[in-house]
Amino acid sequence: MVSIKSKSDIEKMLEAGKIAGHALNVVEQKLKPGMTTKDIDKIVHHEITAHGGIPNFLGLYGFPASACVSVNEEVIHGIPGTRRLNEGDIVSVDLGARYKGWNSDTCYTFAVGEVKPEVKKLLEDTNASLYAAIEAAQVGARLGDISHTVEAYCRERGYGIVQDYCGHGIGREVHEEPEVPNHGRAGHGMRLVEGMTICIEPMINMKGDGVHTLSNGWTVVTDNGCWSAHFEHMILISENGPVILTKR
Ligand code: MG
C-alpha cells in the first residue's frame, strides 16, 4: 500500500532530509585522498546523531554501518572498511536519517580530487538524469514517466542502467511501496498523487547493465568492472510541483 503523508508528516520528513543533506555536505568538505571508507562512515554517524537524527541504515536488514560507501566499480551497498580512497576515484555515499519516527534517504557520488573527463561526465550525466526524473514526478503523471526519463537520458548517452535495484517509497519505513525503477515505459504504472513521498535513485554504469553481489553478501559491483555512479533524492509529490526533501 502506498501511504499518503500529511503536512505534519512532511515537516518531519523534511527535517530528516535536512539532517541527511547536512551529513553529505560534511562528507564533501572532509573528503580527501588517503581516507578510508570507514572514515566516511564515522563522519556520517557523527553528523546525523549530533543533529538529533538516528542513522536509519544502521541495522537495516542487518547492514553493519550508518552509510553505504561504494567506490569506483562498486555500485551500491559498499560496507565501510579499510579501503582507501585514491586521487581520481569516485565514491558514492548513500545515507539516511530517522527523525521523530520519519525517514530520509539520499545519495551523492563524489569525485576524489581530479577524475578523468569521462568519469566526470558520468557523474554529471547521472545527476542530470536524476533531476530530469524529478521534473517528471508531477501530480497526475505515472511512475513509468519517472523510470522512462532516467532510462532515455542515460541510454542516449551510452551508459548501462542497473535494473536489479530501484528507488522506492519512503516514510515511517525507509523502504515502502511503490518501487521506482530506473527503466520503464512512459505513461504506464501508478498515477502520482499529492502527498506521496518517493526516492528516485539512478544507478548508472559507464558501460553494461550487469551487476552482481560480492561474497560479503552486500556489496554490489559491475559485472565488467567499469565504474558506476549513484545519485538519490527524496521527493514529495505536490500540486505545486515536485519538492526535494533532501536538498543540500
Ligand atoms: Mg534509497
PDB file of C-alpha atoms in Angstrom, residues 62-195:
ATOM      1  CA  GLY A  62      21.368  -6.251   9.205  1.00  0.00           C
ATOM      2  CA  PHE A  63      23.544  -3.645   7.434  1.00  0.00           C
ATOM      3  CA  PRO A  64      26.547  -3.011   9.710  1.00  0.00           C
ATOM      4  CA  ALA A  65      27.140   0.749   9.212  1.00  0.00           C
ATOM      5  CA  SER A  66      25.485   4.181   9.005  1.00  0.00           C
ATOM      6  CA  ALA A  67      26.325   4.760   5.335  1.00  0.00           C
ATOM      7  CA  CYS A  68      26.744   2.641   2.241  1.00  0.00           C
ATOM      8  CA  VAL A  69      30.113   3.735   0.845  1.00  0.00           C
ATOM      9  CA  SER A  70      30.760   2.398  -2.659  1.00  0.00           C
ATOM     10  CA  VAL A  71      33.989   3.079  -4.561  1.00  0.00           C
ATOM     11  CA  ASN A  72      34.519   3.037  -8.361  1.00  0.00           C
ATOM     12  CA  GLU A  73      33.219  -0.335  -9.659  1.00  0.00           C
ATOM     13  CA  GLU A  74      31.101  -0.760  -6.512  1.00  0.00           C
ATOM     14  CA  VAL A  75      27.532   0.265  -7.375  1.00  0.00           C
ATOM     15  CA  ILE A  76      25.666   0.228  -4.057  1.00  0.00           C
ATOM     16  CA  HIS A  77      25.741  -1.260  -0.537  1.00  0.00           C
ATOM     17  CA  GLY A  78      29.510  -0.887  -0.049  1.00  0.00           C
ATOM     18  CA  ILE A  79      30.378  -1.786   3.548  1.00  0.00           C
ATOM     19  CA  PRO A  80      32.655   0.848   5.107  1.00  0.00           C
ATOM     20  CA  GLY A  81      36.041  -0.621   5.953  1.00  0.00           C
ATOM     21  CA  THR A  82      39.751  -0.335   5.263  1.00  0.00           C
ATOM     22  CA  ARG A  83      39.564   0.508   1.539  1.00  0.00           C
ATOM     23  CA  ARG A  84      41.480   3.758   0.986  1.00  0.00           C
ATOM     24  CA  LEU A  85      40.392   6.430  -1.455  1.00  0.00           C
ATOM     25  CA  ASN A  86      42.918   7.435  -4.091  1.00  0.00           C
ATOM     26  CA  GLU A  87      43.109  10.625  -6.144  1.00  0.00           C
ATOM     27  CA  GLY A  88      40.914  10.074  -9.202  1.00  0.00           C
ATOM     28  CA  ASP A  89      38.499   7.653  -7.509  1.00  0.00           C
ATOM     29  CA  ILE A  90      34.759   8.180  -7.175  1.00  0.00           C
ATOM     30  CA  VAL A  91      32.833   7.353  -4.022  1.00  0.00           C
ATOM     31  CA  SER A  92      29.072   7.046  -3.555  1.00  0.00           C
ATOM     32  CA  VAL A  93      27.835   7.898  -0.093  1.00  0.00           C
ATOM     33  CA  ASP A  94      24.283   6.672   0.486  1.00  0.00           C
ATOM     34  CA  LEU A  95      22.741   7.501   3.852  1.00  0.00           C
ATOM     35  CA  GLY A  96      19.576   8.370   5.705  1.00  0.00           C
ATOM     36  CA  ALA A  97      18.309   9.746   8.987  1.00  0.00           C
ATOM     37  CA  ARG A  98      15.271   8.985  11.094  1.00  0.00           C
ATOM     38  CA  TYR A  99      13.763  11.979  12.888  1.00  0.00           C
ATOM     39  CA  LYS A 100      10.740  11.711  15.186  1.00  0.00           C
ATOM     40  CA  GLY A 101       9.828   8.402  13.528  1.00  0.00           C
ATOM     41  CA  TRP A 102      10.169   9.626   9.928  1.00  0.00           C
ATOM     42  CA  ASN A 103      12.901   8.729   7.456  1.00  0.00           C
ATOM     43  CA  SER A 104      15.074  10.276   4.802  1.00  0.00           C
ATOM     44  CA  ASP A 105      17.372   8.663   2.224  1.00  0.00           C
ATOM     45  CA  THR A 106      19.821  10.347  -0.155  1.00  0.00           C
ATOM     46  CA  CYS A 107      22.989   9.582  -2.085  1.00  0.00           C
ATOM     47  CA  TYR A 108      25.701  11.510  -3.897  1.00  0.00           C
ATOM     48  CA  THR A 109      28.716  10.275  -5.822  1.00  0.00           C
ATOM     49  CA  PHE A 110      31.770  12.425  -5.135  1.00  0.00           C
ATOM     50  CA  ALA A 111      34.943  12.739  -7.172  1.00  0.00           C
ATOM     51  CA  VAL A 112      38.094  12.278  -5.067  1.00  0.00           C
ATOM     52  CA  GLY A 113      40.323  15.085  -6.339  1.00  0.00           C
ATOM     53  CA  GLU A 114      40.720  15.224 -10.122  1.00  0.00           C
ATOM     54  CA  VAL A 115      38.973  12.458 -12.057  1.00  0.00           C
ATOM     55  CA  LYS A 116      39.223  11.539 -15.753  1.00  0.00           C
ATOM     56  CA  PRO A 117      36.949  13.601 -18.048  1.00  0.00           C
ATOM     57  CA  GLU A 118      34.756  10.597 -18.912  1.00  0.00           C
ATOM     58  CA  VAL A 119      34.301   9.866 -15.212  1.00  0.00           C
ATOM     59  CA  LYS A 120      33.367  13.484 -14.506  1.00  0.00           C
ATOM     60  CA  LYS A 121      30.832  13.203 -17.332  1.00  0.00           C
ATOM     61  CA  LEU A 122      29.365  10.007 -15.854  1.00  0.00           C
ATOM     62  CA  LEU A 123      28.793  11.831 -12.564  1.00  0.00           C
ATOM     63  CA  GLU A 124      27.295  14.912 -14.247  1.00  0.00           C
ATOM     64  CA  ASP A 125      25.037  12.862 -16.504  1.00  0.00           C
ATOM     65  CA  THR A 126      23.786  10.575 -13.733  1.00  0.00           C
ATOM     66  CA  ASN A 127      22.979  13.572 -11.546  1.00  0.00           C
ATOM     67  CA  ALA A 128      21.261  15.285 -14.500  1.00  0.00           C
ATOM     68  CA  SER A 129      19.167  12.150 -15.120  1.00  0.00           C
ATOM     69  CA  LEU A 130      18.002  12.366 -11.504  1.00  0.00           C
ATOM     70  CA  TYR A 131      16.921  15.994 -11.930  1.00  0.00           C
ATOM     71  CA  ALA A 132      15.169  15.201 -15.223  1.00  0.00           C
ATOM     72  CA  ALA A 133      13.311  12.390 -13.454  1.00  0.00           C
ATOM     73  CA  ILE A 134      12.359  14.681 -10.571  1.00  0.00           C
ATOM     74  CA  GLU A 135      10.880  17.096 -13.117  1.00  0.00           C
ATOM     75  CA  ALA A 136       8.751  14.195 -14.429  1.00  0.00           C
ATOM     76  CA  ALA A 137       7.405  13.476 -10.920  1.00  0.00           C
ATOM     77  CA  GLN A 138       4.316  15.673 -11.283  1.00  0.00           C
ATOM     78  CA  VAL A 139       0.857  15.103  -9.826  1.00  0.00           C
ATOM     79  CA  GLY A 140      -1.097  13.137 -12.456  1.00  0.00           C
ATOM     80  CA  ALA A 141       1.999  11.696 -14.125  1.00  0.00           C
ATOM     81  CA  ARG A 142       2.753   7.981 -13.812  1.00  0.00           C
ATOM     82  CA  LEU A 143       5.610   6.100 -12.208  1.00  0.00           C
ATOM     83  CA  GLY A 144       6.680   4.912 -15.655  1.00  0.00           C
ATOM     84  CA  ASP A 145       7.278   8.539 -16.654  1.00  0.00           C
ATOM     85  CA  ILE A 146       9.978   8.809 -13.971  1.00  0.00           C
ATOM     86  CA  SER A 147      11.521   5.454 -14.898  1.00  0.00           C
ATOM     87  CA  HIS A 148      11.452   6.184 -18.621  1.00  0.00           C
ATOM     88  CA  THR A 149      13.068   9.596 -18.117  1.00  0.00           C
ATOM     89  CA  VAL A 150      16.110   8.077 -16.403  1.00  0.00           C
ATOM     90  CA  GLU A 151      16.351   5.284 -18.932  1.00  0.00           C
ATOM     91  CA  ALA A 152      16.060   7.519 -22.002  1.00  0.00           C
ATOM     92  CA  TYR A 153      18.511  10.108 -20.659  1.00  0.00           C
ATOM     93  CA  CYS A 154      21.178   7.523 -19.845  1.00  0.00           C
ATOM     94  CA  ARG A 155      20.697   5.233 -22.854  1.00  0.00           C
ATOM     95  CA  GLU A 156      21.073   8.201 -25.220  1.00  0.00           C
ATOM     96  CA  ARG A 157      24.491   8.748 -23.698  1.00  0.00           C
ATOM     97  CA  GLY A 158      25.536   5.105 -23.988  1.00  0.00           C
ATOM     98  CA  TYR A 159      25.540   4.179 -20.313  1.00  0.00           C
ATOM     99  CA  GLY A 160      24.441   0.973 -18.631  1.00  0.00           C
ATOM    100  CA  ILE A 161      21.421   1.081 -16.322  1.00  0.00           C
ATOM    101  CA  VAL A 162      21.251  -1.033 -13.181  1.00  0.00           C
ATOM    102  CA  GLN A 163      17.900  -2.803 -13.254  1.00  0.00           C
ATOM    103  CA  ASP A 164      18.264  -5.201 -10.330  1.00  0.00           C
ATOM    104  CA  TYR A 165      17.782  -2.363  -7.811  1.00  0.00           C
ATOM    105  CA  CYS A 166      15.480   0.639  -7.797  1.00  0.00           C
ATOM    106  CA  GLY A 167      14.072   3.623  -5.946  1.00  0.00           C
ATOM    107  CA  HIS A 168      11.162   3.327  -3.540  1.00  0.00           C
ATOM    108  CA  GLY A 169       8.502   4.948  -1.436  1.00  0.00           C
ATOM    109  CA  ILE A 170       9.611   6.207   1.977  1.00  0.00           C
ATOM    110  CA  GLY A 171       8.018   7.441   5.196  1.00  0.00           C
ATOM    111  CA  ARG A 172       7.686   5.649   8.534  1.00  0.00           C
ATOM    112  CA  GLU A 173       9.790   2.932   6.848  1.00  0.00           C
ATOM    113  CA  VAL A 174      12.930   3.535   4.794  1.00  0.00           C
ATOM    114  CA  HIS A 175      11.586   1.304   2.037  1.00  0.00           C
ATOM    115  CA  GLU A 176       7.882   1.500   1.268  1.00  0.00           C
ATOM    116  CA  GLU A 177       5.782   0.939  -1.819  1.00  0.00           C
ATOM    117  CA  PRO A 178       5.926   1.735  -4.661  1.00  0.00           C
ATOM    118  CA  GLU A 179       9.115   0.573  -6.332  1.00  0.00           C
ATOM    119  CA  VAL A 180      10.615   3.276  -8.555  1.00  0.00           C
ATOM    120  CA  PRO A 181      12.672   1.540 -11.279  1.00  0.00           C
ATOM    121  CA  ASN A 182      15.244   3.317 -13.434  1.00  0.00           C
ATOM    122  CA  HIS A 183      13.798   1.830 -16.614  1.00  0.00           C
ATOM    123  CA  GLY A 184      10.223   1.608 -17.810  1.00  0.00           C
ATOM    124  CA  ARG A 185       7.511   2.772 -20.160  1.00  0.00           C
ATOM    125  CA  ALA A 186       6.223   6.327 -20.167  1.00  0.00           C
ATOM    126  CA  GLY A 187       2.508   6.587 -19.459  1.00  0.00           C
ATOM    127  CA  HIS A 188       2.440   3.286 -17.542  1.00  0.00           C
ATOM    128  CA  GLY A 189       2.263   2.375 -13.883  1.00  0.00           C
ATOM    129  CA  MET A 190       0.781   4.017 -10.814  1.00  0.00           C
ATOM    130  CA  ARG A 191      -0.503   7.571 -11.049  1.00  0.00           C
ATOM    131  CA  LEU A 192       1.339  10.060  -8.817  1.00  0.00           C
ATOM    132  CA  VAL A 193      -0.806  11.876  -6.267  1.00  0.00           C
ATOM    133  CA  GLU A 194      -0.291  14.726  -3.820  1.00  0.00           C
ATOM    134  CA  GLY A 195       1.370  13.591  -0.587  1.00  0.00           C
TER     135      GLY A 195
END
